[in-house]
Amino acid sequence: MDAFTKAGLLERQAWWPGLSAAAQQQVLDETTEVSVAAGAYFSHYGEKHHHWYGILEGLLKWSIHTADGQTATLGGQLAGSWFGEATLLRGQPRKSDLIALRFSRVLLMPKHTFDDLRHSQPAFNEFLLSLLAERIHWMMSNSAAQRLMDVDHMVARALVGITHPILNNDPM
């Protein structure tokens, strides 16, 4: 998967051209980048977050760990995708861990910028609504799949999820 620059990732987003010039400049000015080493935690269960995240490079895994050592992988985020909107909208701590499966670079959009866009930029708000609708649909389908599919089909479904055009937005 290709790596992106901040401007390169933003310019490939469906919502970017619909933003006003002032909103685009705000996003460029207020977003920052962090690097995460392979195998390192990007986020821990129970942490409260103050950013919306875009993957510039790498791969992050969502997982839940139990006290007795069991792990359930919930999904992954590839370069080009965004995540964390539900945590920001709910104002609640994260309910999973995020771990870099390989070296990753992540763009951080501050919550106040995210909220400004959500309240003043219809293109951004429409994108968020579509993204959340897709996430809900995926989770409902995943719940049914857990009950109805064998392991081989579950693995295939997980692989399809990584390439989902909205949930893991490969903008090109």
Short mmCIF file of N, CA and C in Angstrom, two decimals, residues 24-155:
data_model
loop_
_atom_site.label_atom_id
_atom_site.label_comp_id
_atom_site.label_asym_id
_atom_site.label_seq_id
_atom_site.Cartn_x
_atom_site.Cartn_y
_atom_site.Cartn_z
N GLN A 24 -10.31 24.06 4.46
CA GLN A 24 -9.16 23.29 4.00
C GLN A 24 -7.87 23.78 4.67
N GLN A 25 -7.71 25.09 4.74
CA GLN A 25 -6.51 25.63 5.37
C GLN A 25 -6.46 25.30 6.86
N GLN A 26 -7.60 25.35 7.53
CA GLN A 26 -7.67 24.99 8.94
C GLN A 26 -7.20 23.55 9.14
N VAL A 27 -7.69 22.64 8.30
CA VAL A 27 -7.29 21.24 8.41
C VAL A 27 -5.79 21.10 8.19
N LEU A 28 -5.26 21.74 7.16
CA LEU A 28 -3.82 21.66 6.88
C LEU A 28 -3.00 22.22 8.04
N ASP A 29 -3.46 23.32 8.62
CA ASP A 29 -2.72 23.97 9.71
C ASP A 29 -2.79 23.20 11.02
N GLU A 30 -3.92 22.56 11.29
CA GLU A 30 -4.15 22.00 12.63
C GLU A 30 -3.93 20.50 12.75
N THR A 31 -3.75 19.80 11.66
CA THR A 31 -3.47 18.37 11.76
C THR A 31 -1.97 18.14 11.91
N THR A 32 -1.64 17.09 12.64
CA THR A 32 -0.24 16.73 12.86
C THR A 32 -0.06 15.25 12.55
N GLU A 33 1.18 14.83 12.52
CA GLU A 33 1.50 13.45 12.19
C GLU A 33 2.29 12.81 13.32
N VAL A 34 1.99 11.54 13.59
CA VAL A 34 2.78 10.74 14.53
C VAL A 34 3.18 9.44 13.84
N SER A 35 4.28 8.87 14.29
CA SER A 35 4.74 7.58 13.81
C SER A 35 4.54 6.54 14.90
N VAL A 36 4.23 5.31 14.48
CA VAL A 36 4.02 4.21 15.42
C VAL A 36 4.87 3.03 14.93
N ALA A 37 5.74 2.54 15.79
CA ALA A 37 6.60 1.42 15.43
C ALA A 37 5.78 0.14 15.28
N ALA A 38 6.24 -0.76 14.43
CA ALA A 38 5.58 -2.05 14.27
C ALA A 38 5.51 -2.75 15.63
N GLY A 39 4.33 -3.24 15.97
CA GLY A 39 4.11 -3.94 17.23
C GLY A 39 3.75 -3.04 18.40
N ALA A 40 3.86 -1.73 18.21
CA ALA A 40 3.56 -0.79 19.30
C ALA A 40 2.06 -0.48 19.35
N TYR A 41 1.60 -0.15 20.54
CA TYR A 41 0.22 0.28 20.72
C TYR A 41 0.09 1.73 20.29
N PHE A 42 -0.90 2.00 19.45
CA PHE A 42 -1.24 3.37 19.10
C PHE A 42 -2.22 3.92 20.13
N SER A 43 -3.05 3.03 20.65
CA SER A 43 -4.09 3.42 21.60
C SER A 43 -4.45 2.22 22.46
N HIS A 44 -4.74 2.49 23.72
CA HIS A 44 -5.13 1.44 24.65
C HIS A 44 -6.61 1.55 25.00
N TYR A 45 -7.22 0.39 25.26
CA TYR A 45 -8.58 0.32 25.74
C TYR A 45 -8.72 1.28 26.94
N GLY A 46 -9.80 2.04 26.96
CA GLY A 46 -10.08 2.93 28.09
C GLY A 46 -9.54 4.34 27.97
N GLU A 47 -8.69 4.59 26.97
CA GLU A 47 -8.17 5.95 26.80
C GLU A 47 -9.23 6.83 26.14
N LYS A 48 -9.27 8.08 26.54
CA LYS A 48 -10.16 9.04 25.89
C LYS A 48 -9.35 9.77 24.82
N HIS A 49 -9.93 9.91 23.66
CA HIS A 49 -9.20 10.49 22.53
C HIS A 49 -9.75 11.85 22.15
N HIS A 50 -8.86 12.63 21.58
CA HIS A 50 -9.19 14.01 21.22
C HIS A 50 -8.85 14.31 19.77
N HIS A 51 -8.81 13.25 18.93
CA HIS A 51 -8.47 13.42 17.52
C HIS A 51 -9.30 12.47 16.66
N TRP A 52 -9.41 12.83 15.39
CA TRP A 52 -9.86 11.92 14.34
C TRP A 52 -8.61 11.54 13.58
N TYR A 53 -8.50 10.29 13.16
CA TYR A 53 -7.24 9.76 12.66
C TYR A 53 -7.33 9.34 11.20
N GLY A 54 -6.30 9.68 10.44
CA GLY A 54 -6.15 9.23 9.06
C GLY A 54 -4.84 8.47 8.94
N ILE A 55 -4.87 7.34 8.26
CA ILE A 55 -3.66 6.53 8.11
C ILE A 55 -2.89 6.99 6.88
N LEU A 56 -1.70 7.49 7.09
CA LEU A 56 -0.82 7.92 6.00
C LEU A 56 -0.01 6.76 5.44
N GLU A 57 0.35 5.84 6.32
CA GLU A 57 1.17 4.70 5.92
C GLU A 57 1.01 3.62 6.98
N GLY A 58 1.04 2.35 6.55
CA GLY A 58 1.04 1.25 7.51
C GLY A 58 -0.29 0.55 7.66
N LEU A 59 -0.43 -0.11 8.79
CA LEU A 59 -1.61 -0.92 9.08
C LEU A 59 -1.79 -1.00 10.59
N LEU A 60 -2.98 -0.62 11.05
CA LEU A 60 -3.33 -0.73 12.48
C LEU A 60 -4.39 -1.79 12.66
N LYS A 61 -4.30 -2.53 13.75
CA LYS A 61 -5.26 -3.59 14.08
C LYS A 61 -6.06 -3.16 15.31
N TRP A 62 -7.40 -3.33 15.22
CA TRP A 62 -8.30 -3.12 16.35
C TRP A 62 -8.45 -4.45 17.06
N SER A 63 -8.25 -4.49 18.36
CA SER A 63 -8.45 -5.76 19.07
C SER A 63 -8.87 -5.51 20.51
N ILE A 64 -9.44 -6.56 21.08
CA ILE A 64 -9.84 -6.57 22.48
C ILE A 64 -9.11 -7.74 23.14
N HIS A 65 -8.58 -7.49 24.32
CA HIS A 65 -7.85 -8.53 25.06
C HIS A 65 -8.57 -8.78 26.39
N THR A 66 -8.70 -10.05 26.74
CA THR A 66 -9.33 -10.40 28.01
C THR A 66 -8.26 -10.60 29.08
N ALA A 67 -8.68 -10.60 30.33
CA ALA A 67 -7.75 -10.79 31.45
C ALA A 67 -7.05 -12.14 31.40
N ASP A 68 -7.70 -13.15 30.80
CA ASP A 68 -7.08 -14.47 30.73
C ASP A 68 -6.24 -14.68 29.48
N GLY A 69 -5.98 -13.60 28.72
CA GLY A 69 -5.07 -13.67 27.59
C GLY A 69 -5.70 -13.91 26.23
N GLN A 70 -7.00 -14.03 26.16
CA GLN A 70 -7.65 -14.20 24.86
C GLN A 70 -7.69 -12.88 24.12
N THR A 71 -7.61 -12.96 22.79
CA THR A 71 -7.66 -11.77 21.95
C THR A 71 -8.69 -11.96 20.86
N ALA A 72 -9.45 -10.91 20.59
CA ALA A 72 -10.38 -10.89 19.46
C ALA A 72 -9.99 -9.71 18.59
N THR A 73 -9.64 -9.98 17.33
CA THR A 73 -9.33 -8.91 16.39
C THR A 73 -10.63 -8.45 15.76
N LEU A 74 -10.87 -7.14 15.82
CA LEU A 74 -12.11 -6.58 15.32
C LEU A 74 -11.99 -6.07 13.89
N GLY A 75 -10.78 -5.74 13.47
CA GLY A 75 -10.59 -5.22 12.12
C GLY A 75 -9.26 -4.53 12.00
N GLY A 76 -9.08 -3.88 10.86
CA GLY A 76 -7.84 -3.18 10.61
C GLY A 76 -8.08 -1.89 9.85
N GLN A 77 -7.08 -1.03 9.87
CA GLN A 77 -7.13 0.25 9.17
C GLN A 77 -5.89 0.35 8.29
N LEU A 78 -6.11 0.55 7.01
CA LEU A 78 -5.04 0.67 6.03
C LEU A 78 -4.77 2.14 5.69
N ALA A 79 -3.66 2.36 5.01
CA ALA A 79 -3.34 3.71 4.51
C ALA A 79 -4.50 4.22 3.66
N GLY A 80 -4.88 5.46 3.88
CA GLY A 80 -5.99 6.08 3.17
C GLY A 80 -7.28 6.11 3.96
N SER A 81 -7.35 5.35 5.06
CA SER A 81 -8.61 5.29 5.82
C SER A 81 -8.58 6.23 7.02
N TRP A 82 -9.77 6.51 7.52
CA TRP A 82 -9.98 7.39 8.67
C TRP A 82 -10.76 6.62 9.72
N PHE A 83 -10.52 6.97 10.99
CA PHE A 83 -11.25 6.30 12.07
C PHE A 83 -11.24 7.18 13.32
N GLY A 84 -12.10 6.81 14.27
CA GLY A 84 -12.17 7.49 15.55
C GLY A 84 -13.34 8.43 15.69
N GLU A 85 -14.17 8.53 14.66
CA GLU A 85 -15.30 9.47 14.71
C GLU A 85 -16.31 9.09 15.78
N ALA A 86 -16.57 7.81 15.97
CA ALA A 86 -17.56 7.40 16.97
C ALA A 86 -17.08 7.73 18.38
N THR A 87 -15.80 7.53 18.63
CA THR A 87 -15.25 7.87 19.95
C THR A 87 -15.39 9.36 20.22
N LEU A 88 -15.13 10.19 19.21
CA LEU A 88 -15.27 11.63 19.38
C LEU A 88 -16.73 12.03 19.57
N LEU A 89 -17.61 11.47 18.76
CA LEU A 89 -19.02 11.83 18.85
C LEU A 89 -19.65 11.40 20.17
N ARG A 90 -19.25 10.23 20.65
CA ARG A 90 -19.79 9.72 21.91
C ARG A 90 -19.15 10.38 23.12
N GLY A 91 -17.94 10.89 22.98
CA GLY A 91 -17.24 11.49 24.11
C GLY A 91 -16.86 10.46 25.17
N GLN A 92 -16.72 9.21 24.74
CA GLN A 92 -16.42 8.12 25.67
C GLN A 92 -15.03 7.55 25.38
N PRO A 93 -14.44 6.88 26.36
CA PRO A 93 -13.14 6.24 26.12
C PRO A 93 -13.24 5.13 25.07
N ARG A 94 -12.13 4.87 24.43
CA ARG A 94 -12.04 3.81 23.42
C ARG A 94 -12.30 2.45 24.06
N LYS A 95 -12.99 1.59 23.33
CA LYS A 95 -13.37 0.26 23.82
C LYS A 95 -12.52 -0.85 23.20
N SER A 96 -11.37 -0.50 22.65
CA SER A 96 -10.47 -1.51 22.07
C SER A 96 -9.05 -0.95 22.08
N ASP A 97 -8.11 -1.83 21.78
CA ASP A 97 -6.72 -1.44 21.60
C ASP A 97 -6.45 -1.28 20.11
N LEU A 98 -5.54 -0.39 19.76
CA LEU A 98 -5.07 -0.26 18.39
C LEU A 98 -3.57 -0.52 18.38
N ILE A 99 -3.16 -1.46 17.55
CA ILE A 99 -1.76 -1.89 17.51
C ILE A 99 -1.27 -1.79 16.08
N ALA A 100 -0.06 -1.24 15.90
CA ALA A 100 0.53 -1.16 14.56
C ALA A 100 1.08 -2.53 14.17
N LEU A 101 0.59 -3.07 13.07
CA LEU A 101 1.09 -4.35 12.59
C LEU A 101 2.38 -4.18 11.79
N ARG A 102 2.60 -2.97 11.30
CA ARG A 102 3.86 -2.60 10.68
C ARG A 102 4.06 -1.12 10.94
N PHE A 103 5.25 -0.61 10.66
CA PHE A 103 5.51 0.81 10.87
C PHE A 103 4.37 1.61 10.26
N SER A 104 3.83 2.55 11.02
CA SER A 104 2.68 3.33 10.56
C SER A 104 2.88 4.81 10.85
N ARG A 105 2.31 5.62 9.98
CA ARG A 105 2.24 7.07 10.19
C ARG A 105 0.77 7.45 10.20
N VAL A 106 0.39 8.21 11.21
CA VAL A 106 -1.02 8.53 11.42
C VAL A 106 -1.19 10.04 11.50
N LEU A 107 -2.19 10.54 10.79
CA LEU A 107 -2.55 11.95 10.81
C LEU A 107 -3.55 12.18 11.93
N LEU A 108 -3.34 13.20 12.73
CA LEU A 108 -4.23 13.51 13.85
C LEU A 108 -4.94 14.83 13.59
N MET A 109 -6.27 14.76 13.44
CA MET A 109 -7.08 15.96 13.32
C MET A 109 -7.69 16.24 14.69
N PRO A 110 -7.39 17.40 15.29
CA PRO A 110 -7.92 17.69 16.62
C PRO A 110 -9.46 17.70 16.64
N LYS A 111 -10.01 17.35 17.79
CA LYS A 111 -11.45 17.28 17.95
C LYS A 111 -12.12 18.61 17.59
N HIS A 112 -11.53 19.73 17.97
CA HIS A 112 -12.17 21.02 17.66
C HIS A 112 -12.22 21.25 16.15
N THR A 113 -11.23 20.80 15.40
CA THR A 113 -11.25 20.91 13.94
C THR A 113 -12.32 19.99 13.37
N PHE A 114 -12.34 18.75 13.86
CA PHE A 114 -13.36 17.78 13.46
C PHE A 114 -14.75 18.36 13.71
N ASP A 115 -14.98 18.93 14.89
CA ASP A 115 -16.29 19.51 15.22
C ASP A 115 -16.60 20.72 14.35
N ASP A 116 -15.60 21.56 14.09
CA ASP A 116 -15.82 22.72 13.21
C ASP A 116 -16.29 22.25 11.83
N LEU A 117 -15.61 21.24 11.28
CA LEU A 117 -15.99 20.72 9.97
C LEU A 117 -17.38 20.12 10.00
N ARG A 118 -17.65 19.36 11.03
CA ARG A 118 -18.94 18.69 11.16
C ARG A 118 -20.09 19.69 11.22
N HIS A 119 -19.86 20.82 11.87
CA HIS A 119 -20.92 21.81 12.06
C HIS A 119 -21.03 22.82 10.92
N SER A 120 -19.96 22.97 10.13
CA SER A 120 -20.00 24.06 9.13
C SER A 120 -19.79 23.60 7.69
N GLN A 121 -19.41 22.35 7.49
CA GLN A 121 -19.08 21.89 6.14
C GLN A 121 -19.97 20.70 5.74
N PRO A 122 -21.02 20.95 4.96
CA PRO A 122 -21.95 19.88 4.60
C PRO A 122 -21.27 18.66 3.95
N ALA A 123 -20.27 18.87 3.12
CA ALA A 123 -19.61 17.73 2.46
C ALA A 123 -18.95 16.81 3.49
N PHE A 124 -18.36 17.40 4.52
CA PHE A 124 -17.73 16.60 5.57
C PHE A 124 -18.78 15.86 6.39
N ASN A 125 -19.83 16.56 6.74
CA ASN A 125 -20.89 15.94 7.53
C ASN A 125 -21.56 14.80 6.77
N GLU A 126 -21.78 14.97 5.47
CA GLU A 126 -22.37 13.91 4.65
C GLU A 126 -21.44 12.69 4.61
N PHE A 127 -20.14 12.94 4.49
CA PHE A 127 -19.18 11.84 4.51
C PHE A 127 -19.27 11.08 5.83
N LEU A 128 -19.30 11.81 6.94
CA LEU A 128 -19.39 11.15 8.25
C LEU A 128 -20.66 10.31 8.38
N LEU A 129 -21.78 10.84 7.92
CA LEU A 129 -23.03 10.07 7.98
C LEU A 129 -22.92 8.79 7.16
N SER A 130 -22.36 8.88 5.98
CA SER A 130 -22.18 7.69 5.14
C SER A 130 -21.23 6.70 5.79
N LEU A 131 -20.15 7.20 6.35
CA LEU A 131 -19.17 6.34 7.00
C LEU A 131 -19.80 5.61 8.18
N LEU A 132 -20.53 6.33 9.02
CA LEU A 132 -21.18 5.70 10.17
C LEU A 132 -22.24 4.69 9.75
N ALA A 133 -22.99 5.01 8.70
CA ALA A 133 -23.99 4.06 8.20
C ALA A 133 -23.30 2.78 7.71
N GLU A 134 -22.19 2.91 7.02
CA GLU A 134 -21.45 1.73 6.55
C GLU A 134 -20.90 0.93 7.72
N ARG A 135 -20.38 1.63 8.74
CA ARG A 135 -19.85 0.92 9.90
C ARG A 135 -20.96 0.14 10.63
N ILE A 136 -22.12 0.75 10.78
CA ILE A 136 -23.25 0.06 11.42
C ILE A 136 -23.65 -1.16 10.60
N HIS A 137 -23.77 -0.98 9.30
CA HIS A 137 -24.13 -2.10 8.43
C HIS A 137 -23.10 -3.23 8.53
N TRP A 138 -21.83 -2.87 8.51
CA TRP A 138 -20.78 -3.87 8.60
C TRP A 138 -20.86 -4.62 9.92
N MET A 139 -21.06 -3.90 11.01
CA MET A 139 -21.11 -4.56 12.32
C MET A 139 -22.34 -5.46 12.44
N MET A 140 -23.47 -5.05 11.91
CA MET A 140 -24.66 -5.90 11.95
C MET A 140 -24.43 -7.16 11.11
N SER A 141 -23.85 -6.98 9.95
CA SER A 141 -23.55 -8.14 9.09
C SER A 141 -22.52 -9.04 9.75
N ASN A 142 -21.56 -8.44 10.43
CA ASN A 142 -20.53 -9.22 11.10
C ASN A 142 -21.13 -10.04 12.24
N SER A 143 -22.08 -9.48 12.94
CA SER A 143 -22.75 -10.21 14.01
C SER A 143 -23.45 -11.45 13.46
N ALA A 144 -24.14 -11.29 12.35
CA ALA A 144 -24.80 -12.44 11.72
C ALA A 144 -23.77 -13.44 11.21
N ALA A 145 -22.69 -12.94 10.63
CA ALA A 145 -21.65 -13.83 10.09
C ALA A 145 -21.03 -14.68 11.20
N GLN A 146 -20.83 -14.09 12.37
CA GLN A 146 -20.26 -14.84 13.50
C GLN A 146 -21.11 -16.05 13.84
N ARG A 147 -22.40 -15.92 13.66
CA ARG A 147 -23.31 -17.01 14.00
C ARG A 147 -23.51 -18.02 12.88
N LEU A 148 -23.29 -17.58 11.63
CA LEU A 148 -23.69 -18.40 10.49
C LEU A 148 -22.54 -18.94 9.64
N MET A 149 -21.35 -18.35 9.73
CA MET A 149 -20.26 -18.74 8.83
C MET A 149 -19.23 -19.64 9.52
N ASP A 150 -18.59 -20.47 8.70
CA ASP A 150 -17.47 -21.27 9.21
C ASP A 150 -16.20 -20.41 9.18
N VAL A 151 -15.12 -20.94 9.70
CA VAL A 151 -13.88 -20.17 9.85
C VAL A 151 -13.35 -19.68 8.51
N ASP A 152 -13.35 -20.52 7.49
CA ASP A 152 -12.83 -20.10 6.18
C ASP A 152 -13.60 -18.91 5.63
N HIS A 153 -14.90 -18.93 5.77
CA HIS A 153 -15.71 -17.81 5.28
C HIS A 153 -15.50 -16.56 6.14
N MET A 154 -15.28 -16.74 7.43
CA MET A 154 -15.00 -15.59 8.30
C MET A 154 -13.68 -14.92 7.92
N VAL A 155 -12.67 -15.71 7.61
CA VAL A 155 -11.38 -15.15 7.17
C VAL A 155 -11.58 -14.39 5.87
#
